[in-house]
Amino acid sequence: MNEILIAPSMLASDFARMGEEAQRMQSVGADWLHLDVMDGHFVPNITFGAPIIKALRPHCSLLFDVHLMISEPLKHLGDFLAAGADQITLHAETLTRAQLMDAIVQVRSAGKRVALALKPATSLRPIVNYLHELDMVLVMTVEPGFGGQAFMTDMLEKISQLRKEIRRQNLDVTIQVDGGITCETITQAYAAGANCFVAGSAIFNADDPAQAISELRSSCYFFEKK
């Protein structure tokens, strides 16, 4: 199994103190920082855009994992790359195949990582033929748009099938899950084949965020030893 990565979601942070919150996540052992960009159109909520990410960049050296939940990502891709994104996650539902290929070229030309996200109802089938173009696939385990939702256990089969396909093609592609991650659900997702986990309230709302991250990671290691 690939390295276990924990990516706290800034969606659950104190927006009035985002610079401090980003620093705090780095200090407590996070691997990546997950930044949910929502436009109020592709998803019903609105969060923040490239200027906020640019303002955060000097405060944190973690990999900035920018998840674009927006209807027209190609219009704004350059802004997010310039703002300091290290990885851009695009939603499969917002792009034609040609647009996705254009986006991949643009992100790669900037020397950054590129990922594709799938909503719960989106099939794996259309993306199988271009997994080799991606660094990561994000399997949404909640409906995108709001934090604090319950983990959808019926997504475990999708994760499992995706991991099998990645192995069949002999690729090095990270599988990320986002939504409802706890010590119980992270074990299920890891067992299915995921290795990168976005967690919001489970970390930011914890009395001890460092312990929360450690316990999430340990839940995966515990499964490995069983």
JSON list of C-alpha atoms in Angstrom, two decimals:
[
{"chain": "A", "resi": 1, "resn": "MET", "atom": "CA", "xyz": [0.00, 0.00, 0.00]},
{"chain": "A", "resi": 2, "resn": "ASN", "atom": "CA", "xyz": [1.17, 3.54, -0.68]},
{"chain": "A", "resi": 3, "resn": "GLU", "atom": "CA", "xyz": [2.06, 6.08, 2.00]},
{"chain": "A", "resi": 4, "resn": "ILE", "atom": "CA", "xyz": [-0.82, 7.10, 4.26]},
{"chain": "A", "resi": 5, "resn": "LEU", "atom": "CA", "xyz": [-1.57, 10.80, 3.84]},
{"chain": "A", "resi": 6, "resn": "ILE", "atom": "CA", "xyz": [-3.78, 12.93, 6.09]},
{"chain": "A", "resi": 7, "resn": "ALA", "atom": "CA", "xyz": [-5.11, 16.15, 4.54]},
{"chain": "A", "resi": 8, "resn": "PRO", "atom": "CA", "xyz": [-7.07, 18.41, 6.91]},
{"chain": "A", "resi": 9, "resn": "SER", "atom": "CA", "xyz": [-9.78, 20.37, 5.12]},
{"chain": "A", "resi": 10, "resn": "MET", "atom": "CA", "xyz": [-9.70, 24.12, 5.65]},
{"chain": "A", "resi": 11, "resn": "LEU", "atom": "CA", "xyz": [-13.46, 24.06, 5.17]},
{"chain": "A", "resi": 12, "resn": "ALA", "atom": "CA", "xyz": [-13.65, 23.16, 8.88]},
{"chain": "A", "resi": 13, "resn": "SER", "atom": "CA", "xyz": [-11.17, 25.83, 10.00]},
{"chain": "A", "resi": 14, "resn": "ASP", "atom": "CA", "xyz": [-11.85, 29.19, 11.62]},
{"chain": "A", "resi": 15, "resn": "PHE", "atom": "CA", "xyz": [-12.06, 31.40, 8.52]},
{"chain": "A", "resi": 16, "resn": "ALA", "atom": "CA", "xyz": [-11.23, 34.47, 10.61]},
{"chain": "A", "resi": 17, "resn": "ARG", "atom": "CA", "xyz": [-7.83, 32.93, 11.44]},
{"chain": "A", "resi": 18, "resn": "MET", "atom": "CA", "xyz": [-6.98, 30.94, 8.32]},
{"chain": "A", "resi": 19, "resn": "GLY", "atom": "CA", "xyz": [-3.26, 31.75, 8.31]},
{"chain": "A", "resi": 20, "resn": "GLU", "atom": "CA", "xyz": [-2.90, 30.58, 11.90]},
{"chain": "A", "resi": 21, "resn": "GLU", "atom": "CA", "xyz": [-5.07, 27.54, 11.21]},
{"chain": "A", "resi": 22, "resn": "ALA", "atom": "CA", "xyz": [-2.86, 26.51, 8.27]},
{"chain": "A", "resi": 23, "resn": "GLN", "atom": "CA", "xyz": [0.23, 26.88, 10.45]},
{"chain": "A", "resi": 24, "resn": "ARG", "atom": "CA", "xyz": [-1.46, 24.86, 13.18]},
{"chain": "A", "resi": 25, "resn": "MET", "atom": "CA", "xyz": [-2.18, 21.98, 10.82]},
{"chain": "A", "resi": 26, "resn": "GLN", "atom": "CA", "xyz": [1.45, 21.92, 9.73]},
{"chain": "A", "resi": 27, "resn": "SER", "atom": "CA", "xyz": [2.62, 21.89, 13.36]},
{"chain": "A", "resi": 28, "resn": "VAL", "atom": "CA", "xyz": [0.35, 18.98, 14.38]},
{"chain": "A", "resi": 29, "resn": "GLY", "atom": "CA", "xyz": [1.51, 16.55, 11.70]},
{"chain": "A", "resi": 30, "resn": "ALA", "atom": "CA", "xyz": [-0.72, 17.01, 8.66]},
{"chain": "A", "resi": 31, "resn": "ASP", "atom": "CA", "xyz": [0.73, 15.80, 5.35]},
{"chain": "A", "resi": 32, "resn": "TRP", "atom": "CA", "xyz": [-1.27, 18.03, 2.99]},
{"chain": "A", "resi": 33, "resn": "LEU", "atom": "CA", "xyz": [-3.65, 20.96, 3.35]},
{"chain": "A", "resi": 34, "resn": "HIS", "atom": "CA", "xyz": [-6.96, 20.44, 1.53]},
{"chain": "A", "resi": 35, "resn": "LEU", "atom": "CA", "xyz": [-8.55, 23.60, 0.16]},
{"chain": "A", "resi": 36, "resn": "ASP", "atom": "CA", "xyz": [-12.17, 23.31, -0.99]},
{"chain": "A", "resi": 37, "resn": "VAL", "atom": "CA", "xyz": [-13.08, 25.93, -3.57]},
{"chain": "A", "resi": 38, "resn": "MET", "atom": "CA", "xyz": [-16.86, 26.16, -4.07]},
{"chain": "A", "resi": 39, "resn": "ASP", "atom": "CA", "xyz": [-18.66, 28.51, -6.44]},
{"chain": "A", "resi": 40, "resn": "GLY", "atom": "CA", "xyz": [-22.31, 28.31, -5.36]},
{"chain": "A", "resi": 41, "resn": "HIS", "atom": "CA", "xyz": [-23.16, 26.85, -8.78]},
{"chain": "A", "resi": 42, "resn": "PHE", "atom": "CA", "xyz": [-21.58, 23.41, -9.19]},
{"chain": "A", "resi": 43, "resn": "VAL", "atom": "CA", "xyz": [-22.23, 22.97, -5.47]},
{"chain": "A", "resi": 44, "resn": "PRO", "atom": "CA", "xyz": [-24.68, 25.02, -3.37]},
{"chain": "A", "resi": 45, "resn": "ASN", "atom": "CA", "xyz": [-22.11, 26.50, -1.00]},
{"chain": "A", "resi": 46, "resn": "ILE", "atom": "CA", "xyz": [-19.54, 29.27, -1.55]},
{"chain": "A", "resi": 47, "resn": "THR", "atom": "CA", "xyz": [-16.14, 29.23, 0.17]},
{"chain": "A", "resi": 48, "resn": "PHE", "atom": "CA", "xyz": [-13.08, 31.10, -1.12]},
{"chain": "A", "resi": 49, "resn": "GLY", "atom": "CA", "xyz": [-11.03, 31.61, -4.25]},
{"chain": "A", "resi": 50, "resn": "ALA", "atom": "CA", "xyz": [-7.49, 32.08, -5.51]},
{"chain": "A", "resi": 51, "resn": "PRO", "atom": "CA", "xyz": [-6.78, 35.33, -3.57]},
{"chain": "A", "resi": 52, "resn": "ILE", "atom": "CA", "xyz": [-7.30, 33.53, -0.24]},
{"chain": "A", "resi": 53, "resn": "ILE", "atom": "CA", "xyz": [-5.04, 30.66, -1.31]},
{"chain": "A", "resi": 54, "resn": "LYS", "atom": "CA", "xyz": [-2.39, 33.17, -2.36]},
{"chain": "A", "resi": 55, "resn": "ALA", "atom": "CA", "xyz": [-2.66, 34.87, 1.05]},
{"chain": "A", "resi": 56, "resn": "LEU", "atom": "CA", "xyz": [-2.32, 31.51, 2.83]},
{"chain": "A", "resi": 57, "resn": "ARG", "atom": "CA", "xyz": [0.70, 30.33, 0.84]},
{"chain": "A", "resi": 58, "resn": "PRO", "atom": "CA", "xyz": [3.39, 32.20, 2.87]},
{"chain": "A", "resi": 59, "resn": "HIS", "atom": "CA", "xyz": [2.00, 30.80, 6.12]},
{"chain": "A", "resi": 60, "resn": "CYS", "atom": "CA", "xyz": [2.31, 27.08, 5.34]},
{"chain": "A", "resi": 61, "resn": "SER", "atom": "CA", "xyz": [4.76, 24.87, 3.45]},
{"chain": "A", "resi": 62, "resn": "LEU", "atom": "CA", "xyz": [2.47, 21.84, 3.24]},
{"chain": "A", "resi": 63, "resn": "LEU", "atom": "CA", "xyz": [1.34, 20.63, -0.17]},
{"chain": "A", "resi": 64, "resn": "PHE", "atom": "CA", "xyz": [-1.69, 22.73, -1.13]},
{"chain": "A", "resi": 65, "resn": "ASP", "atom": "CA", "xyz": [-4.32, 20.26, -2.37]},
{"chain": "A", "resi": 66, "resn": "VAL", "atom": "CA", "xyz": [-6.82, 22.51, -4.16]},
{"chain": "A", "resi": 67, "resn": "HIS", "atom": "CA", "xyz": [-10.19, 20.88, -4.86]},
{"chain": "A", "resi": 68, "resn": "LEU", "atom": "CA", "xyz": [-12.10, 22.87, -7.48]},
{"chain": "A", "resi": 69, "resn": "MET", "atom": "CA", "xyz": [-15.82, 22.40, -7.01]},
{"chain": "A", "resi": 70, "resn": "ILE", "atom": "CA", "xyz": [-16.61, 24.98, -9.66]},
{"chain": "A", "resi": 71, "resn": "SER", "atom": "CA", "xyz": [-18.55, 24.86, -12.91]},
{"chain": "A", "resi": 72, "resn": "GLU", "atom": "CA", "xyz": [-15.94, 26.29, -15.28]},
{"chain": "A", "resi": 73, "resn": "PRO", "atom": "CA", "xyz": [-12.52, 25.30, -13.92]},
{"chain": "A", "resi": 74, "resn": "LEU", "atom": "CA", "xyz": [-10.60, 26.04, -17.11]},
{"chain": "A", "resi": 75, "resn": "LYS", "atom": "CA", "xyz": [-11.45, 29.75, -16.81]},
{"chain": "A", "resi": 76, "resn": "HIS", "atom": "CA", "xyz": [-9.77, 29.96, -13.42]},
{"chain": "A", "resi": 77, "resn": "LEU", "atom": "CA", "xyz": [-7.05, 27.29, -13.56]},
{"chain": "A", "resi": 78, "resn": "GLY", "atom": "CA", "xyz": [-4.22, 29.77, -14.16]},
{"chain": "A", "resi": 79, "resn": "ASP", "atom": "CA", "xyz": [-5.27, 31.85, -11.16]},
{"chain": "A", "resi": 80, "resn": "PHE", "atom": "CA", "xyz": [-5.11, 28.88, -8.79]},
{"chain": "A", "resi": 81, "resn": "LEU", "atom": "CA", "xyz": [-1.76, 27.72, -10.15]},
{"chain": "A", "resi": 82, "resn": "ALA", "atom": "CA", "xyz": [-0.36, 31.24, -9.73]},
{"chain": "A", "resi": 83, "resn": "ALA", "atom": "CA", "xyz": [-1.80, 31.44, -6.21]},
{"chain": "A", "resi": 84, "resn": "GLY", "atom": "CA", "xyz": [0.34, 28.53, -5.01]},
{"chain": "A", "resi": 85, "resn": "ALA", "atom": "CA", "xyz": [-1.64, 25.34, -5.60]},
{"chain": "A", "resi": 86, "resn": "ASP", "atom": "CA", "xyz": [0.61, 22.26, -5.64]},
{"chain": "A", "resi": 87, "resn": "GLN", "atom": "CA", "xyz": [-2.14, 19.93, -6.81]},
{"chain": "A", "resi": 88, "resn": "ILE", "atom": "CA", "xyz": [-5.31, 20.78, -8.68]},
{"chain": "A", "resi": 89, "resn": "THR", "atom": "CA", "xyz": [-8.29, 18.43, -8.35]},
{"chain": "A", "resi": 90, "resn": "LEU", "atom": "CA", "xyz": [-10.85, 18.86, -11.11]},
{"chain": "A", "resi": 91, "resn": "HIS", "atom": "CA", "xyz": [-14.35, 17.38, -11.11]},
{"chain": "A", "resi": 92, "resn": "ALA", "atom": "CA", "xyz": [-15.04, 14.88, -13.87]},
{"chain": "A", "resi": 93, "resn": "GLU", "atom": "CA", "xyz": [-18.60, 16.19, -14.11]},
{"chain": "A", "resi": 94, "resn": "THR", "atom": "CA", "xyz": [-17.45, 19.69, -15.16]},
{"chain": "A", "resi": 95, "resn": "LEU", "atom": "CA", "xyz": [-15.24, 18.77, -18.13]},
{"chain": "A", "resi": 96, "resn": "THR", "atom": "CA", "xyz": [-15.42, 17.10, -21.50]},
{"chain": "A", "resi": 97, "resn": "ARG", "atom": "CA", "xyz": [-12.56, 14.74, -22.32]},
{"chain": "A", "resi": 98, "resn": "ALA", "atom": "CA", "xyz": [-10.94, 17.41, -24.51]},
{"chain": "A", "resi": 99, "resn": "GLN", "atom": "CA", "xyz": [-11.23, 19.99, -21.73]},
{"chain": "A", "resi": 100, "resn": "LEU", "atom": "CA", "xyz": [-9.73, 17.57, -19.24]},
{"chain": "A", "resi": 101, "resn": "MET", "atom": "CA", "xyz": [-6.76, 16.96, -21.53]},
{"chain": "A", "resi": 102, "resn": "ASP", "atom": "CA", "xyz": [-6.28, 20.73, -21.89]},
{"chain": "A", "resi": 103, "resn": "ALA", "atom": "CA", "xyz": [-6.40, 21.13, -18.12]},
{"chain": "A", "resi": 104, "resn": "ILE", "atom": "CA", "xyz": [-3.88, 18.33, -17.57]},
{"chain": "A", "resi": 105, "resn": "VAL", "atom": "CA", "xyz": [-1.45, 19.96, -20.03]},
{"chain": "A", "resi": 106, "resn": "GLN", "atom": "CA", "xyz": [-1.83, 23.33, -18.29]},
{"chain": "A", "resi": 107, "resn": "VAL", "atom": "CA", "xyz": [-1.25, 21.90, -14.81]},
{"chain": "A", "resi": 108, "resn": "ARG", "atom": "CA", "xyz": [1.68, 19.76, -15.94]},
{"chain": "A", "resi": 109, "resn": "SER", "atom": "CA", "xyz": [3.24, 22.74, -17.73]},
{"chain": "A", "resi": 110, "resn": "ALA", "atom": "CA", "xyz": [3.22, 24.56, -14.40]},
{"chain": "A", "resi": 111, "resn": "GLY", "atom": "CA", "xyz": [5.04, 21.62, -12.81]},
{"chain": "A", "resi": 112, "resn": "LYS", "atom": "CA", "xyz": [2.12, 20.73, -10.56]},
{"chain": "A", "resi": 113, "resn": "ARG", "atom": "CA", "xyz": [0.14, 17.58, -9.77]},
{"chain": "A", "resi": 114, "resn": "VAL", "atom": "CA", "xyz": [-3.27, 16.92, -11.31]},
{"chain": "A", "resi": 115, "resn": "ALA", "atom": "CA", "xyz": [-6.19, 14.92, -9.93]},
{"chain": "A", "resi": 116, "resn": "LEU", "atom": "CA", "xyz": [-9.76, 14.07, -10.86]},
{"chain": "A", "resi": 117, "resn": "ALA", "atom": "CA", "xyz": [-12.70, 13.97, -8.46]},
{"chain": "A", "resi": 118, "resn": "LEU", "atom": "CA", "xyz": [-15.82, 11.84, -8.80]},
{"chain": "A", "resi": 119, "resn": "LYS", "atom": "CA", "xyz": [-19.15, 12.61, -7.18]},
{"chain": "A", "resi": 120, "resn": "PRO", "atom": "CA", "xyz": [-20.88, 9.59, -5.59]},
{"chain": "A", "resi": 121, "resn": "ALA", "atom": "CA", "xyz": [-23.13, 9.02, -8.60]},
{"chain": "A", "resi": 122, "resn": "THR", "atom": "CA", "xyz": [-20.30, 9.29, -11.15]},
{"chain": "A", "resi": 123, "resn": "SER", "atom": "CA", "xyz": [-19.06, 6.03, -12.63]},
{"chain": "A", "resi": 124, "resn": "LEU", "atom": "CA", "xyz": [-15.42, 5.01, -12.79]},
{"chain": "A", "resi": 125, "resn": "ARG", "atom": "CA", "xyz": [-15.85, 3.73, -16.34]},
{"chain": "A", "resi": 126, "resn": "PRO", "atom": "CA", "xyz": [-15.19, 6.99, -18.23]},
{"chain": "A", "resi": 127, "resn": "ILE", "atom": "CA", "xyz": [-11.88, 7.68, -16.48]},
{"chain": "A", "resi": 128, "resn": "VAL", "atom": "CA", "xyz": [-10.27, 4.24, -16.77]},
{"chain": "A", "resi": 129, "resn": "ASN", "atom": "CA", "xyz": [-8.59, 5.03, -20.07]},
{"chain": "A", "resi": 130, "resn": "TYR", "atom": "CA", "xyz": [-6.77, 8.10, -18.78]},
{"chain": "A", "resi": 131, "resn": "LEU", "atom": "CA", "xyz": [-5.77, 7.08, -15.28]},
{"chain": "A", "resi": 132, "resn": "HIS", "atom": "CA", "xyz": [-2.19, 7.15, -16.54]},
{"chain": "A", "resi": 133, "resn": "GLU", "atom": "CA", "xyz": [-2.53, 10.94, -16.98]},
{"chain": "A", "resi": 134, "resn": "LEU", "atom": "CA", "xyz": [-3.41, 11.51, -13.31]},
{"chain": "A", "resi": 135, "resn": "ASP", "atom": "CA", "xyz": [-1.53, 11.72, -10.02]},
{"chain": "A", "resi": 136, "resn": "MET", "atom": "CA", "xyz": [-4.64, 11.14, -7.93]},
{"chain": "A", "resi": 137, "resn": "VAL", "atom": "CA", "xyz": [-8.32, 10.26, -8.07]},
{"chain": "A", "resi": 138, "resn": "LEU", "atom": "CA", "xyz": [-10.63, 11.65, -5.39]},
{"chain": "A", "resi": 139, "resn": "VAL", "atom": "CA", "xyz": [-13.62, 9.46, -4.58]},
{"chain": "A", "resi": 140, "resn": "MET", "atom": "CA", "xyz": [-16.20, 11.63, -2.86]},
{"chain": "A", "resi": 141, "resn": "THR", "atom": "CA", "xyz": [-17.75, 9.74, 0.05]},
{"chain": "A", "resi": 142, "resn": "VAL", "atom": "CA", "xyz": [-20.36, 12.46, 0.60]},
{"chain": "A", "resi": 143, "resn": "GLU", "atom": "CA", "xyz": [-22.20, 14.76, -1.78]},
{"chain": "A", "resi": 144, "resn": "PRO", "atom": "CA", "xyz": [-19.85, 17.70, -2.35]},
{"chain": "A", "resi": 145, "resn": "GLY", "atom": "CA", "xyz": [-20.82, 21.09, -1.04]},
{"chain": "A", "resi": 146, "resn": "PHE", "atom": "CA", "xyz": [-20.94, 20.98, 2.76]},
{"chain": "A", "resi": 147, "resn": "GLY", "atom": "CA", "xyz": [-18.84, 19.61, 5.60]},
{"chain": "A", "resi": 148, "resn": "GLY", "atom": "CA", "xyz": [-20.02, 17.38, 8.41]},
{"chain": "A", "resi": 149, "resn": "GLN", "atom": "CA", "xyz": [-21.88, 14.78, 6.30]},
{"chain": "A", "resi": 150, "resn": "ALA", "atom": "CA", "xyz": [-21.90, 11.06, 7.06]},
{"chain": "A", "resi": 151, "resn": "PHE", "atom": "CA", "xyz": [-19.59, 8.70, 5.17]},
{"chain": "A", "resi": 152, "resn": "MET", "atom": "CA", "xyz": [-21.35, 6.82, 2.34]},
{"chain": "A", "resi": 153, "resn": "THR", "atom": "CA", "xyz": [-20.31, 3.18, 2.80]},
{"chain": "A", "resi": 154, "resn": "ASP", "atom": "CA", "xyz": [-21.57, 2.24, -0.67]},
{"chain": "A", "resi": 155, "resn": "MET", "atom": "CA", "xyz": [-18.56, 4.14, -2.06]},
{"chain": "A", "resi": 156, "resn": "LEU", "atom": "CA", "xyz": [-16.21, 1.45, -0.69]},
{"chain": "A", "resi": 157, "resn": "GLU", "atom": "CA", "xyz": [-16.83, -0.75, -3.72]},
{"chain": "A", "resi": 158, "resn": "LYS", "atom": "CA", "xyz": [-15.91, 2.13, -6.03]},
{"chain": "A", "resi": 159, "resn": "ILE", "atom": "CA", "xyz": [-12.65, 2.61, -4.12]},
{"chain": "A", "resi": 160, "resn": "SER", "atom": "CA", "xyz": [-11.91, -1.10, -4.34]},
{"chain": "A", "resi": 161, "resn": "GLN", "atom": "CA", "xyz": [-12.57, -1.24, -8.07]},
{"chain": "A", "resi": 162, "resn": "LEU", "atom": "CA", "xyz": [-10.43, 1.83, -8.65]},
{"chain": "A", "resi": 163, "resn": "ARG", "atom": "CA", "xyz": [-7.50, 0.32, -6.72]},
{"chain": "A", "resi": 164, "resn": "LYS", "atom": "CA", "xyz": [-7.79, -2.90, -8.74]},
{"chain": "A", "resi": 165, "resn": "GLU", "atom": "CA", "xyz": [-7.71, -0.94, -11.99]},
{"chain": "A", "resi": 166, "resn": "ILE", "atom": "CA", "xyz": [-4.69, 1.10, -10.88]},
{"chain": "A", "resi": 167, "resn": "ARG", "atom": "CA", "xyz": [-2.86, -2.13, -10.04]},
{"chain": "A", "resi": 168, "resn": "ARG", "atom": "CA", "xyz": [-3.92, -3.71, -13.32]},
{"chain": "A", "resi": 169, "resn": "GLN", "atom": "CA", "xyz": [-2.40, -0.81, -15.20]},
{"chain": "A", "resi": 170, "resn": "ASN", "atom": "CA", "xyz": [0.68, -0.83, -12.93]},
{"chain": "A", "resi": 171, "resn": "LEU", "atom": "CA", "xyz": [0.28, 2.86, -12.08]},
{"chain": "A", "resi": 172, "resn": "ASP", "atom": "CA", "xyz": [1.30, 4.99, -9.13]},
{"chain": "A", "resi": 173, "resn": "VAL", "atom": "CA", "xyz": [-1.94, 6.88, -8.55]},
{"chain": "A", "resi": 174, "resn": "THR", "atom": "CA", "xyz": [-3.08, 8.07, -5.14]},
{"chain": "A", "resi": 175, "resn": "ILE", "atom": "CA", "xyz": [-6.68, 7.38, -4.12]},
{"chain": "A", "resi": 176, "resn": "GLN", "atom": "CA", "xyz": [-8.11, 10.09, -1.93]},
{"chain": "A", "resi": 177, "resn": "VAL", "atom": "CA", "xyz": [-11.42, 10.01, -0.06]},
{"chain": "A", "resi": 178, "resn": "ASP", "atom": "CA", "xyz": [-13.26, 13.06, 1.18]},
{"chain": "A", "resi": 179, "resn": "GLY", "atom": "CA", "xyz": [-16.28, 13.07, 3.45]},
{"chain": "A", "resi": 180, "resn": "GLY", "atom": "CA", "xyz": [-17.21, 11.66, 6.83]},
{"chain": "A", "resi": 181, "resn": "ILE", "atom": "CA", "xyz": [-13.71, 10.46, 7.75]},
{"chain": "A", "resi": 182, "resn": "THR", "atom": "CA", "xyz": [-13.40, 9.15, 11.32]},
{"chain": "A", "resi": 183, "resn": "CYS", "atom": "CA", "xyz": [-11.22, 6.47, 12.91]},
{"chain": "A", "resi": 184, "resn": "GLU", "atom": "CA", "xyz": [-13.85, 3.91, 11.94]},
{"chain": "A", "resi": 185, "resn": "THR", "atom": "CA", "xyz": [-14.47, 5.02, 8.36]},
{"chain": "A", "resi": 186, "resn": "ILE", "atom": "CA", "xyz": [-10.79, 5.62, 7.56]},
{"chain": "A", "resi": 187, "resn": "THR", "atom": "CA", "xyz": [-10.13, 1.95, 8.33]},
{"chain": "A", "resi": 188, "resn": "GLN", "atom": "CA", "xyz": [-12.87, 0.91, 5.91]},
{"chain": "A", "resi": 189, "resn": "ALA", "atom": "CA", "xyz": [-11.62, 3.24, 3.18]},
{"chain": "A", "resi": 190, "resn": "TYR", "atom": "CA", "xyz": [-8.00, 2.17, 3.67]},
{"chain": "A", "resi": 191, "resn": "ALA", "atom": "CA", "xyz": [-8.99, -1.50, 3.52]},
{"chain": "A", "resi": 192, "resn": "ALA", "atom": "CA", "xyz": [-10.79, -0.79, 0.23]},
{"chain": "A", "resi": 193, "resn": "GLY", "atom": "CA", "xyz": [-7.65, 0.76, -1.26]},
{"chain": "A", "resi": 194, "resn": "ALA", "atom": "CA", "xyz": [-7.54, 4.47, -0.44]},
{"chain": "A", "resi": 195, "resn": "ASN", "atom": "CA", "xyz": [-4.39, 6.01, 0.99]},
{"chain": "A", "resi": 196, "resn": "CYS", "atom": "CA", "xyz": [-5.10, 9.76, 1.23]},
{"chain": "A", "resi": 197, "resn": "PHE", "atom": "CA", "xyz": [-7.79, 11.02, 3.58]},
{"chain": "A", "resi": 198, "resn": "VAL", "atom": "CA", "xyz": [-9.43, 14.42, 3.83]},
{"chain": "A", "resi": 199, "resn": "ALA", "atom": "CA", "xyz": [-10.78, 15.15, 7.29]},
{"chain": "A", "resi": 200, "resn": "GLY", "atom": "CA", "xyz": [-12.32, 18.38, 8.49]},
{"chain": "A", "resi": 201, "resn": "SER", "atom": "CA", "xyz": [-14.27, 18.44, 11.73]},
{"chain": "A", "resi": 202, "resn": "ALA", "atom": "CA", "xyz": [-12.53, 15.28, 13.01]},
{"chain": "A", "resi": 203, "resn": "ILE", "atom": "CA", "xyz": [-9.28, 17.28, 13.17]},
{"chain": "A", "resi": 204, "resn": "PHE", "atom": "CA", "xyz": [-10.17, 20.95, 13.50]},
{"chain": "A", "resi": 205, "resn": "ASN", "atom": "CA", "xyz": [-12.80, 20.36, 16.18]},
{"chain": "A", "resi": 206, "resn": "ALA", "atom": "CA", "xyz": [-10.66, 17.93, 18.19]},
{"chain": "A", "resi": 207, "resn": "ASP", "atom": "CA", "xyz": [-9.35, 18.97, 21.60]},
{"chain": "A", "resi": 208, "resn": "ASP", "atom": "CA", "xyz": [-5.94, 17.72, 20.46]},
{"chain": "A", "resi": 209, "resn": "PRO", "atom": "CA", "xyz": [-5.58, 17.88, 16.64]},
{"chain": "A", "resi": 210, "resn": "ALA", "atom": "CA", "xyz": [-2.16, 16.21, 16.73]},
{"chain": "A", "resi": 211, "resn": "GLN", "atom": "CA", "xyz": [-3.65, 13.24, 18.57]},
{"chain": "A", "resi": 212, "resn": "ALA", "atom": "CA", "xyz": [-6.60, 13.18, 16.16]},
{"chain": "A", "resi": 213, "resn": "ILE", "atom": "CA", "xyz": [-4.24, 12.95, 13.16]},
{"chain": "A", "resi": 214, "resn": "SER", "atom": "CA", "xyz": [-2.16, 10.30, 14.91]},
{"chain": "A", "resi": 215, "resn": "GLU", "atom": "CA", "xyz": [-5.25, 8.23, 15.71]},
{"chain": "A", "resi": 216, "resn": "LEU", "atom": "CA", "xyz": [-6.50, 8.45, 12.12]},
{"chain": "A", "resi": 217, "resn": "ARG", "atom": "CA", "xyz": [-3.15, 7.28, 10.83]},
{"chain": "A", "resi": 218, "resn": "SER", "atom": "CA", "xyz": [-2.89, 4.56, 13.48]},
{"chain": "A", "resi": 219, "resn": "SER", "atom": "CA", "xyz": [-6.30, 3.21, 12.47]},
{"chain": "A", "resi": 220, "resn": "CYS", "atom": "CA", "xyz": [-4.80, 2.38, 9.04]},
{"chain": "A", "resi": 221, "resn": "TYR", "atom": "CA", "xyz": [-1.68, 0.83, 10.54]},
{"chain": "A", "resi": 222, "resn": "PHE", "atom": "CA", "xyz": [-3.85, -1.24, 12.87]},
{"chain": "A", "resi": 223, "resn": "PHE", "atom": "CA", "xyz": [-5.66, -2.67, 9.83]},
{"chain": "A", "resi": 224, "resn": "GLU", "atom": "CA", "xyz": [-2.31, -3.53, 8.19]},
{"chain": "A", "resi": 225, "resn": "LYS", "atom": "CA", "xyz": [-1.30, -5.56, 11.25]},
{"chain": "A", "resi": 226, "resn": "LYS", "atom": "CA", "xyz": [-4.53, -7.56, 11.47]}
]
